[in-house]
mmCIF file of C-alpha atoms in Angstrom:
data_model
loop_
_atom_site.group_PDB
_atom_site.id
_atom_site.type_symbol
_atom_site.label_atom_id
_atom_site.label_comp_id
_atom_site.label_asym_id
_atom_site.label_seq_id
_atom_site.Cartn_x
_atom_site.Cartn_y
_atom_site.Cartn_z
ATOM 1 C CA UNK A 1 -126.317 13.643 25.902
ATOM 2 C CA UNK A 2 -124.873 15.093 23.822
ATOM 3 C CA UNK A 3 -127.562 16.441 21.537
ATOM 4 C CA UNK A 4 -126.550 17.971 18.238
ATOM 5 C CA UNK A 5 -128.778 20.074 15.969
ATOM 6 C CA UNK A 6 -127.649 20.902 12.461
ATOM 7 C CA UNK A 7 -129.621 23.483 10.502
ATOM 8 C CA UNK A 8 -128.860 24.056 6.827
ATOM 9 C CA UNK A 9 -130.527 26.372 4.379
ATOM 10 C CA UNK A 10 -132.410 24.803 1.503
ATOM 11 C CA UNK A 11 -130.221 26.480 -1.110
ATOM 12 C CA UNK A 12 -127.270 24.260 -0.163
ATOM 13 C CA UNK A 13 -128.518 21.656 -2.575
ATOM 14 C CA UNK A 14 -125.322 19.634 -2.846
ATOM 15 C CA UNK A 15 -125.137 18.858 0.836
ATOM 16 C CA UNK A 16 -124.875 15.166 1.730
ATOM 17 C CA UNK A 17 -126.802 15.532 4.941
ATOM 18 C CA UNK A 18 -126.579 12.011 6.321
ATOM 19 C CA UNK A 19 -122.869 11.831 5.627
ATOM 20 C CA UNK A 20 -122.461 15.160 7.375
ATOM 21 C CA UNK A 21 -124.174 13.883 10.495
ATOM 22 C CA UNK A 22 -121.921 10.841 10.515
ATOM 23 C CA UNK A 23 -118.850 13.042 10.252
ATOM 24 C CA UNK A 24 -120.006 15.258 13.079
ATOM 25 C CA UNK A 25 -120.768 12.278 15.302
ATOM 26 C CA UNK A 26 -117.351 10.837 14.507
ATOM 27 C CA UNK A 27 -115.760 14.123 15.546
ATOM 28 C CA UNK A 28 -117.613 13.957 18.841
ATOM 29 C CA UNK A 29 -116.537 10.380 19.498
ATOM 30 C CA UNK A 30 -112.939 11.148 18.554
ATOM 31 C CA UNK A 31 -112.878 13.930 21.145
ATOM 32 C CA UNK A 32 -112.866 11.348 23.921
ATOM 33 C CA UNK A 33 -115.416 13.415 25.825
ATOM 34 C CA UNK A 34 -118.268 10.932 25.557
ATOM 35 C CA UNK A 35 -118.346 7.473 27.010
ATOM 36 C CA UNK A 36 -120.592 5.758 24.516
ATOM 37 C CA UNK A 37 -121.360 6.431 20.878
ATOM 38 C CA UNK A 38 -124.939 5.451 21.683
ATOM 39 C CA UNK A 39 -125.394 8.663 23.684
ATOM 40 C CA UNK A 40 -124.824 10.980 20.730
ATOM 41 C CA UNK A 41 -128.161 12.075 19.334
ATOM 42 C CA UNK A 42 -127.919 14.228 16.220
ATOM 43 C CA UNK A 43 -130.483 15.608 13.808
ATOM 44 C CA UNK A 44 -130.442 17.764 10.715
ATOM 45 C CA UNK A 45 -133.165 20.211 9.765
ATOM 46 C CA UNK A 46 -133.510 21.828 6.371
ATOM 47 C CA UNK A 47 -134.430 25.493 6.720
ATOM 48 C CA UNK A 48 -136.796 26.397 3.907
ATOM 49 C CA UNK A 49 -137.588 29.968 4.951
ATOM 50 C CA UNK A 50 -134.677 32.135 5.986
ATOM 51 C CA UNK A 51 -133.107 35.541 5.564
ATOM 52 C CA UNK A 52 -129.478 36.466 6.086
ATOM 53 C CA UNK A 53 -129.244 40.188 6.812
ATOM 54 C CA UNK A 54 -131.338 42.703 4.946
ATOM 55 C CA UNK A 55 -130.050 42.165 1.427
ATOM 56 C CA UNK A 56 -131.490 39.842 -1.183
ATOM 57 C CA UNK A 57 -128.055 38.546 -2.243
ATOM 58 C CA UNK A 58 -127.895 34.760 -2.416
ATOM 59 C CA UNK A 59 -126.790 33.625 1.006
ATOM 60 C CA UNK A 60 -127.066 30.542 3.139
ATOM 61 C CA UNK A 61 -125.813 29.001 6.327
ATOM 62 C CA UNK A 62 -125.171 25.874 8.291
ATOM 63 C CA UNK A 63 -125.554 26.239 12.036
ATOM 64 C CA UNK A 64 -124.698 23.598 14.605
ATOM 65 C CA UNK A 65 -125.882 23.633 18.185
ATOM 66 C CA UNK A 66 -124.153 21.172 20.481
ATOM 67 C CA UNK A 67 -125.905 20.688 23.833
ATOM 68 C CA UNK A 68 -123.800 19.219 26.625
ATOM 69 C CA UNK A 69 -124.476 18.438 30.230
ATOM 70 C CA UNK A 70 -123.028 21.270 32.274
ATOM 71 C CA UNK A 71 -119.608 20.910 33.834
ATOM 72 C CA UNK A 72 -117.141 20.785 30.970
ATOM 73 C CA UNK A 73 -114.312 23.321 30.910
ATOM 74 C CA UNK A 74 -114.240 26.327 28.566
ATOM 75 C CA UNK A 75 -111.240 24.775 26.834
ATOM 76 C CA UNK A 76 -113.049 21.519 26.131
ATOM 77 C CA UNK A 77 -116.095 23.349 24.809
ATOM 78 C CA UNK A 78 -113.968 25.529 22.571
ATOM 79 C CA UNK A 79 -112.127 22.510 21.204
ATOM 80 C CA UNK A 80 -115.367 20.680 20.460
ATOM 81 C CA UNK A 81 -116.736 23.756 18.708
ATOM 82 C CA UNK A 82 -113.636 24.217 16.563
ATOM 83 C CA UNK A 83 -113.494 20.530 15.666
ATOM 84 C CA UNK A 84 -117.097 20.558 14.517
ATOM 85 C CA UNK A 85 -116.552 23.738 12.515
ATOM 86 C CA UNK A 86 -113.513 22.173 10.840
ATOM 87 C CA UNK A 87 -115.636 19.173 9.874
ATOM 88 C CA UNK A 88 -118.210 21.479 8.293
ATOM 89 C CA UNK A 89 -115.513 23.351 6.389
ATOM 90 C CA UNK A 90 -114.122 20.069 5.083
ATOM 91 C CA UNK A 91 -117.430 19.328 3.385
ATOM 92 C CA UNK A 92 -116.424 21.677 0.594
ATOM 93 C CA UNK A 93 -118.454 21.742 -2.607
ATOM 94 C CA UNK A 94 -120.366 24.915 -1.777
ATOM 95 C CA UNK A 95 -122.525 26.537 -4.435
ATOM 96 C CA UNK A 96 -120.300 29.086 -6.172
ATOM 97 C CA UNK A 97 -122.874 31.867 -6.178
ATOM 98 C CA UNK A 98 -123.992 31.664 -2.547
ATOM 99 C CA UNK A 99 -122.274 33.262 0.415
ATOM 100 C CA UNK A 100 -122.312 30.544 3.038
ATOM 101 C CA UNK A 101 -121.752 31.046 6.744
ATOM 102 C CA UNK A 102 -120.885 28.169 9.054
ATOM 103 C CA UNK A 103 -121.263 28.402 12.815
ATOM 104 C CA UNK A 104 -121.088 26.198 15.885
ATOM 105 C CA UNK A 105 -122.571 27.035 19.247
ATOM 106 C CA UNK A 106 -122.112 25.034 22.451
ATOM 107 C CA UNK A 107 -124.905 25.061 25.027
ATOM 108 C CA UNK A 108 -124.778 23.847 28.600
ATOM 109 C CA UNK A 109 -127.750 21.743 29.644
ATOM 110 C CA UNK A 110 -128.578 21.881 33.340
ATOM 111 C CA UNK A 111 -127.293 18.582 34.651
ATOM 112 C CA UNK A 112 -129.545 18.342 37.705
ATOM 113 C CA UNK A 113 -132.790 18.562 35.770
ATOM 114 C CA UNK A 114 -131.777 16.438 32.789
ATOM 115 C CA UNK A 115 -133.625 13.113 32.698
ATOM 116 C CA UNK A 116 -133.250 10.257 30.330
ATOM 117 C CA UNK A 117 -133.963 6.588 29.838
ATOM 118 C CA UNK A 118 -133.148 4.033 27.168
ATOM 119 C CA UNK A 119 -135.809 1.538 26.098
ATOM 120 C CA UNK A 120 -135.193 -1.834 24.558
ATOM 121 C CA UNK B 1 -124.385 36.130 15.366
ATOM 122 C CA UNK B 2 -127.122 36.995 15.962
ATOM 123 C CA UNK B 3 -129.305 34.009 15.202
ATOM 124 C CA UNK B 4 -133.062 34.452 15.129
ATOM 125 C CA UNK B 5 -135.650 31.652 15.129
ATOM 126 C CA UNK B 6 -139.269 32.426 14.412
ATOM 127 C CA UNK B 7 -141.852 29.715 15.030
ATOM 128 C CA UNK B 8 -145.442 30.231 13.914
ATOM 129 C CA UNK B 9 -148.359 27.891 14.163
ATOM 130 C CA UNK B 10 -149.850 26.614 10.921
ATOM 131 C CA UNK B 11 -153.269 28.125 11.651
ATOM 132 C CA UNK B 12 -151.890 31.651 11.120
ATOM 133 C CA UNK B 13 -152.603 31.307 7.436
ATOM 134 C CA UNK B 14 -152.418 34.985 6.529
ATOM 135 C CA UNK B 15 -148.890 35.431 7.756
ATOM 136 C CA UNK B 16 -146.444 36.874 5.223
ATOM 137 C CA UNK B 17 -143.484 34.952 6.553
ATOM 138 C CA UNK B 18 -140.697 36.324 4.390
ATOM 139 C CA UNK B 19 -141.825 39.889 4.942
ATOM 140 C CA UNK B 20 -141.914 39.193 8.655
ATOM 141 C CA UNK B 21 -138.310 37.998 8.644
ATOM 142 C CA UNK B 22 -137.262 41.129 6.785
ATOM 143 C CA UNK B 23 -138.995 43.308 9.337
ATOM 144 C CA UNK B 24 -137.367 41.501 12.223
ATOM 145 C CA UNK B 25 -133.933 41.754 10.640
ATOM 146 C CA UNK B 26 -134.516 45.456 10.023
ATOM 147 C CA UNK B 27 -135.381 45.886 13.691
ATOM 148 C CA UNK B 28 -132.127 44.201 14.643
ATOM 149 C CA UNK B 29 -130.091 46.390 12.307
ATOM 150 C CA UNK B 30 -131.847 49.543 13.500
ATOM 151 C CA UNK B 31 -130.881 48.700 17.068
ATOM 152 C CA UNK B 32 -127.265 49.573 16.314
ATOM 153 C CA UNK B 33 -126.136 46.489 18.215
ATOM 154 C CA UNK B 34 -124.772 44.602 15.240
ATOM 155 C CA UNK B 35 -121.883 45.654 13.071
ATOM 156 C CA UNK B 36 -122.911 44.090 9.798
ATOM 157 C CA UNK B 37 -126.272 43.129 8.368
ATOM 158 C CA UNK B 38 -124.536 40.071 6.935
ATOM 159 C CA UNK B 39 -124.187 38.598 10.430
ATOM 160 C CA UNK B 40 -127.939 38.371 11.058
ATOM 161 C CA UNK B 41 -129.127 34.849 10.339
ATOM 162 C CA UNK B 42 -132.878 34.372 10.653
ATOM 163 C CA UNK B 43 -135.181 31.488 9.883
ATOM 164 C CA UNK B 44 -138.890 30.804 10.171
ATOM 165 C CA UNK B 45 -140.403 27.427 10.959
ATOM 166 C CA UNK B 46 -144.055 26.568 10.538
ATOM 167 C CA UNK B 47 -145.288 24.502 13.474
ATOM 168 C CA UNK B 48 -147.788 21.943 12.182
ATOM 169 C CA UNK B 49 -148.375 20.030 15.418
ATOM 170 C CA UNK B 50 -148.959 22.074 18.540
ATOM 171 C CA UNK B 51 -151.127 22.468 21.578
ATOM 172 C CA UNK B 52 -151.722 25.585 23.632
ATOM 173 C CA UNK B 53 -152.826 24.601 27.114
ATOM 174 C CA UNK B 54 -155.270 21.800 27.688
ATOM 175 C CA UNK B 55 -158.315 23.174 25.886
ATOM 176 C CA UNK B 56 -159.274 22.560 22.282
ATOM 177 C CA UNK B 57 -160.155 26.220 21.683
ATOM 178 C CA UNK B 58 -158.592 27.615 18.504
ATOM 179 C CA UNK B 59 -155.269 29.057 19.563
ATOM 180 C CA UNK B 60 -151.926 29.798 17.986
ATOM 181 C CA UNK B 61 -148.653 31.495 18.617
ATOM 182 C CA UNK B 62 -145.607 33.123 17.183
ATOM 183 C CA UNK B 63 -142.447 32.670 19.200
ATOM 184 C CA UNK B 64 -139.120 34.346 18.519
ATOM 185 C CA UNK B 65 -135.812 33.223 19.972
ATOM 186 C CA UNK B 66 -132.958 35.678 19.553
ATOM 187 C CA UNK B 67 -129.532 34.185 20.291
ATOM 188 C CA UNK B 68 -126.764 36.677 21.032
ATOM 189 C CA UNK B 69 -123.140 36.305 21.961
ATOM 190 C CA UNK B 70 -122.896 36.767 25.707
ATOM 191 C CA UNK B 71 -121.924 40.126 27.128
ATOM 192 C CA UNK B 72 -124.783 42.493 26.325
ATOM 193 C CA UNK B 73 -126.465 44.322 29.191
ATOM 194 C CA UNK B 74 -129.889 43.399 30.539
ATOM 195 C CA UNK B 75 -131.179 46.733 29.256
ATOM 196 C CA UNK B 76 -129.996 46.078 25.723
ATOM 197 C CA UNK B 77 -131.496 42.599 25.731
ATOM 198 C CA UNK B 78 -134.797 43.888 27.031
ATOM 199 C CA UNK B 79 -134.904 46.611 24.387
ATOM 200 C CA UNK B 80 -134.178 44.144 21.612
ATOM 201 C CA UNK B 81 -136.896 41.841 22.912
ATOM 202 C CA UNK B 82 -139.494 44.607 23.109
ATOM 203 C CA UNK B 83 -138.605 45.946 19.676
ATOM 204 C CA UNK B 84 -139.030 42.524 18.113
ATOM 205 C CA UNK B 85 -142.322 41.995 19.917
ATOM 206 C CA UNK B 86 -143.562 45.367 18.664
ATOM 207 C CA UNK B 87 -142.675 44.334 15.113
ATOM 208 C CA UNK B 88 -144.699 41.144 15.514
ATOM 209 C CA UNK B 89 -147.665 43.084 16.895
ATOM 210 C CA UNK B 90 -147.516 45.459 13.938
ATOM 211 C CA UNK B 91 -148.120 42.561 11.561
ATOM 212 C CA UNK B 92 -151.798 42.748 12.399
ATOM 213 C CA UNK B 93 -154.288 40.783 10.338
ATOM 214 C CA UNK B 94 -154.710 37.954 12.821
ATOM 215 C CA UNK B 95 -157.441 35.370 12.258
ATOM 216 C CA UNK B 96 -160.497 36.628 14.133
ATOM 217 C CA UNK B 97 -161.353 33.305 15.699
ATOM 218 C CA UNK B 98 -157.911 32.337 16.993
ATOM 219 C CA UNK B 99 -156.357 33.442 20.247
ATOM 220 C CA UNK B 100 -152.804 34.301 19.272
ATOM 221 C CA UNK B 101 -149.884 34.666 21.662
ATOM 222 C CA UNK B 102 -146.694 36.436 20.656
ATOM 223 C CA UNK B 103 -143.459 36.014 22.580
ATOM 224 C CA UNK B 104 -139.788 36.918 22.310
ATOM 225 C CA UNK B 105 -136.998 35.259 24.227
ATOM 226 C CA UNK B 106 -133.356 36.354 24.271
ATOM 227 C CA UNK B 107 -130.669 33.722 24.765
ATOM 228 C CA UNK B 108 -126.999 34.262 25.532
ATOM 229 C CA UNK B 109 -124.651 32.126 23.481
ATOM 230 C CA UNK B 110 -121.356 31.320 25.169
ATOM 231 C CA UNK B 111 -118.884 33.609 23.439
ATOM 232 C CA UNK B 112 -115.764 31.567 24.084
ATOM 233 C CA UNK B 113 -117.022 28.425 22.428
ATOM 234 C CA UNK B 114 -118.809 30.064 19.492
ATOM 235 C CA UNK B 115 -117.056 29.409 16.181
ATOM 236 C CA UNK B 116 -117.871 30.690 12.760
ATOM 237 C CA UNK B 117 -116.493 31.209 9.309
ATOM 238 C CA UNK B 118 -117.780 32.783 6.101
ATOM 239 C CA UNK B 119 -117.120 31.094 2.770
ATOM 240 C CA UNK B 120 -116.986 32.813 -0.586
ATOM 241 C CA UNK C 1 -144.261 30.524 29.335
ATOM 242 C CA UNK C 2 -143.717 27.675 29.563
ATOM 243 C CA UNK C 3 -142.646 26.596 26.096
ATOM 244 C CA UNK C 4 -142.299 22.896 25.372
ATOM 245 C CA UNK C 5 -140.591 21.359 22.332
ATOM 246 C CA UNK C 6 -140.981 17.678 21.604
ATOM 247 C CA UNK C 7 -138.783 16.138 18.940
ATOM 248 C CA UNK C 8 -139.404 12.572 17.805
ATOM 249 C CA UNK C 9 -137.627 10.562 15.165
ATOM 250 C CA UNK C 10 -139.623 9.561 12.120
ATOM 251 C CA UNK C 11 -139.136 5.846 12.745
ATOM 252 C CA UNK C 12 -141.456 5.994 15.790
ATOM 253 C CA UNK C 13 -144.381 5.433 13.514
ATOM 254 C CA UNK C 14 -146.895 4.394 16.151
ATOM 255 C CA UNK C 15 -146.631 7.597 18.123
ATOM 256 C CA UNK C 16 -149.901 9.421 18.757
ATOM 257 C CA UNK C 17 -148.344 12.845 18.661
ATOM 258 C CA UNK C 18 -151.321 15.031 19.516
ATOM 259 C CA UNK C 19 -152.283 12.800 22.413
ATOM 260 C CA UNK C 20 -148.710 12.961 23.623
ATOM 261 C CA UNK C 21 -148.745 16.757 23.648
ATOM 262 C CA UNK C 22 -151.983 16.723 25.622
ATOM 263 C CA UNK C 23 -150.477 14.377 28.171
ATOM 264 C CA UNK C 24 -147.397 16.522 28.557
ATOM 265 C CA UNK C 25 -149.457 19.683 28.963
ATOM 266 C CA UNK C 26 -151.596 17.912 31.548
ATOM 267 C CA UNK C 27 -148.456 16.968 33.463
ATOM 268 C CA UNK C 28 -147.373 20.597 33.449
ATOM 269 C CA UNK C 29 -150.758 21.803 34.695
ATOM 270 C CA UNK C 30 -150.879 19.118 37.374
ATOM 271 C CA UNK C 31 -147.522 20.322 38.710
ATOM 272 C CA UNK C 32 -149.185 23.449 40.062
ATOM 273 C CA UNK C 33 -146.276 25.529 38.770
ATOM 274 C CA UNK C 34 -148.234 27.421 36.138
ATOM 275 C CA UNK C 35 -151.082 29.811 36.753
ATOM 276 C CA UNK C 36 -153.038 29.335 33.578
ATOM 277 C CA UNK C 37 -153.293 26.461 31.150
ATOM 278 C CA UNK C 38 -153.423 29.085 28.409
ATOM 279 C CA UNK C 39 -149.752 29.912 29.002
ATOM 280 C CA UNK C 40 -148.500 26.449 28.064
ATOM 281 C CA UNK C 41 -147.310 26.461 24.472
ATOM 282 C CA UNK C 42 -146.194 23.081 23.165
ATOM 283 C CA UNK C 43 -145.163 21.825 19.770
ATOM 284 C CA UNK C 44 -144.005 18.556 18.299
ATOM 285 C CA UNK C 45 -141.509 18.230 15.470
ATOM 286 C CA UNK C 46 -140.891 15.057 13.532
ATOM 287 C CA UNK C 47 -137.174 14.577 12.911
ATOM 288 C CA UNK C 48 -136.715 13.048 9.457
ATOM 289 C CA UNK C 49 -132.920 13.125 9.298
ATOM 290 C CA UNK C 50 -131.055 11.931 12.349
ATOM 291 C CA UNK C 51 -128.224 9.752 13.532
ATOM 292 C CA UNK C 52 -127.774 8.186 16.943
ATOM 293 C CA UNK C 53 -124.109 7.477 17.513
ATOM 294 C CA UNK C 54 -121.910 6.087 14.791
ATOM 295 C CA UNK C 55 -123.617 2.759 14.193
ATOM 296 C CA UNK C 56 -126.326 2.040 11.655
ATOM 297 C CA UNK C 57 -128.394 -0.005 14.130
ATOM 298 C CA UNK C 58 -132.051 1.005 14.179
ATOM 299 C CA UNK C 59 -132.344 3.689 16.821
ATOM 300 C CA UNK C 60 -134.612 6.573 17.600
ATOM 301 C CA UNK C 61 -135.362 9.134 20.247
ATOM 302 C CA UNK C 62 -137.864 11.487 21.748
ATOM 303 C CA UNK C 63 -136.393 14.631 23.239
ATOM 304 C CA UNK C 64 -138.319 17.228 25.238
ATOM 305 C CA UNK C 65 -137.059 20.710 25.952
ATOM 306 C CA UNK C 66 -139.027 22.613 28.575
ATOM 307 C CA UNK C 67 -138.253 26.337 28.683
ATOM 308 C CA UNK C 68 -139.203 28.153 31.883
ATOM 309 C CA UNK C 69 -138.812 31.700 33.051
ATOM 310 C CA UNK C 70 -135.778 31.784 35.325
ATOM 311 C CA UNK C 71 -136.249 31.629 39.073
ATOM 312 C CA UNK C 72 -137.568 28.157 39.817
ATOM 313 C CA UNK C 73 -135.640 25.981 42.259
ATOM 314 C CA UNK C 74 -133.475 23.035 41.176
ATOM 315 C CA UNK C 75 -135.936 20.729 42.966
ATOM 316 C CA UNK C 76 -138.918 22.051 41.014
ATOM 317 C CA UNK C 77 -137.072 21.755 37.724
ATOM 318 C CA UNK C 78 -135.973 18.228 38.495
ATOM 319 C CA UNK C 79 -139.523 17.221 39.425
ATOM 320 C CA UNK C 80 -140.933 18.710 36.225
ATOM 321 C CA UNK C 81 -138.298 16.891 34.196
ATOM 322 C CA UNK C 82 -138.977 13.546 35.852
ATOM 323 C CA UNK C 83 -142.742 13.927 35.517
ATOM 324 C CA UNK C 84 -142.449 14.638 31.812
ATOM 325 C CA UNK C 85 -140.095 11.694 31.341
ATOM 326 C CA UNK C 86 -142.544 9.427 33.148
ATOM 327 C CA UNK C 87 -145.319 10.582 30.818
ATOM 328 C CA UNK C 88 -143.165 9.703 27.811
ATOM 329 C CA UNK C 89 -142.370 6.285 29.254
ATOM 330 C CA UNK C 90 -146.067 5.638 29.802
ATOM 331 C CA UNK C 91 -146.707 5.988 26.096
ATOM 332 C CA UNK C 92 -145.465 2.465 25.622
ATOM 333 C CA UNK C 93 -145.968 0.739 22.286
ATOM 334 C CA UNK C 94 -142.414 1.270 21.046
ATOM 335 C CA UNK C 95 -141.287 -0.459 17.858
ATOM 336 C CA UNK C 96 -139.699 -3.741 18.961
ATOM 337 C CA UNK C 97 -136.685 -3.473 16.704
ATOM 338 C CA UNK C 98 -135.659 0.111 17.504
ATOM 339 C CA UNK C 99 -133.586 1.232 20.465
ATOM 340 C CA UNK C 100 -135.406 4.309 21.704
ATOM 341 C CA UNK C 101 -133.963 6.954 24.005
ATOM 342 C CA UNK C 102 -136.178 9.393 25.864
ATOM 343 C CA UNK C 103 -134.827 12.599 27.385
ATOM 344 C CA UNK C 104 -136.084 15.765 29.025
ATOM 345 C CA UNK C 105 -134.092 18.955 29.378
ATOM 346 C CA UNK C 106 -135.159 22.031 31.339
ATOM 347 C CA UNK C 107 -133.950 25.442 30.163
ATOM 348 C CA UNK C 108 -134.126 28.730 32.008
ATOM 349 C CA UNK C 109 -135.319 31.642 29.906
ATOM 350 C CA UNK C 110 -133.996 35.030 30.997
ATOM 351 C CA UNK C 111 -136.958 36.612 32.741
ATOM 352 C CA UNK C 112 -135.985 40.236 32.265
ATOM 353 C CA UNK C 113 -135.763 40.059 28.505
ATOM 354 C CA UNK C 114 -138.783 37.821 27.910
ATOM 355 C CA UNK C 115 -141.652 39.679 26.244
ATOM 356 C CA UNK C 116 -145.098 38.482 25.390
ATOM 357 C CA UNK C 117 -148.570 39.599 24.527
ATOM 358 C CA UNK C 118 -151.882 37.850 23.905
ATOM 359 C CA UNK C 119 -154.119 39.013 21.054
ATOM 360 C CA UNK C 120 -157.842 38.572 20.871
#
């Protein structure tokens, strides 16, 4: 906890994916919501097959899902979401001919049934 | 919003994935629940490593997750789910020797902490 | 139902992924919570691009998401989570130089809007 999933469409060819993950993790640490940087587990997945709407116009998206143990306030979740979105917007350098949508979703994970262990 | 994820197992080799996404997006638009086709963001992921149950019989699945901003009625969510399932069933042309399961799940996304922006 | 997603980072190169899925499905069947083994749909996804925290130390993770139709008790969900985590821990044979985190999350799927059908 937290878990972060970043999806990005394959037509965003200029995206520095590893740098993006580092920025997002830095945003999470800077929020002060998480005790240890070690707990932040983030991954990026390139989406090769996608369709935005019903038109064939060139479109793409980046979508973040942030999964948190339940219990944080609506205000905290909103702030985390907006901070992550701002970090995505700061990436800049979008392909000029593609309409890109950025989104961030925050998901509560049931705290009682969440299990974890660290090895080594 | 909405976000749609389609997973399909790699043994469904006849599947026309891009056509399937278009059909699913058309179902969503036809529902009248979404203001703009531009908002519908769908992706398909081929699942290479999977196991249905504990038998080695040839099996596969297609699984849709539809993520909606919270607030829609149970009836609307059920109708969306059944319409998407019907669209999957209409695909037909399943491998004769594989037991295929189709499923659709609807997920509420927390509206207050959902952020998005469109670029360009 | 149930659906199980296993993510594992690409640096866990010794992982026997198919055997792992079989073990996890066996744990689910042994729980007595599911009527038919046929209903258990599990998949494993290798995560190629990931970042744990903000350090460049060698780290990795395995993360299970178990999605259940809503209605099970907190106790049942906690037991399922702990049983799956124990099965992951039993895998052993972790790379000596990588800090590995294992986690299991249980998600309720809205029962009313879940649709499925089996073909063939």
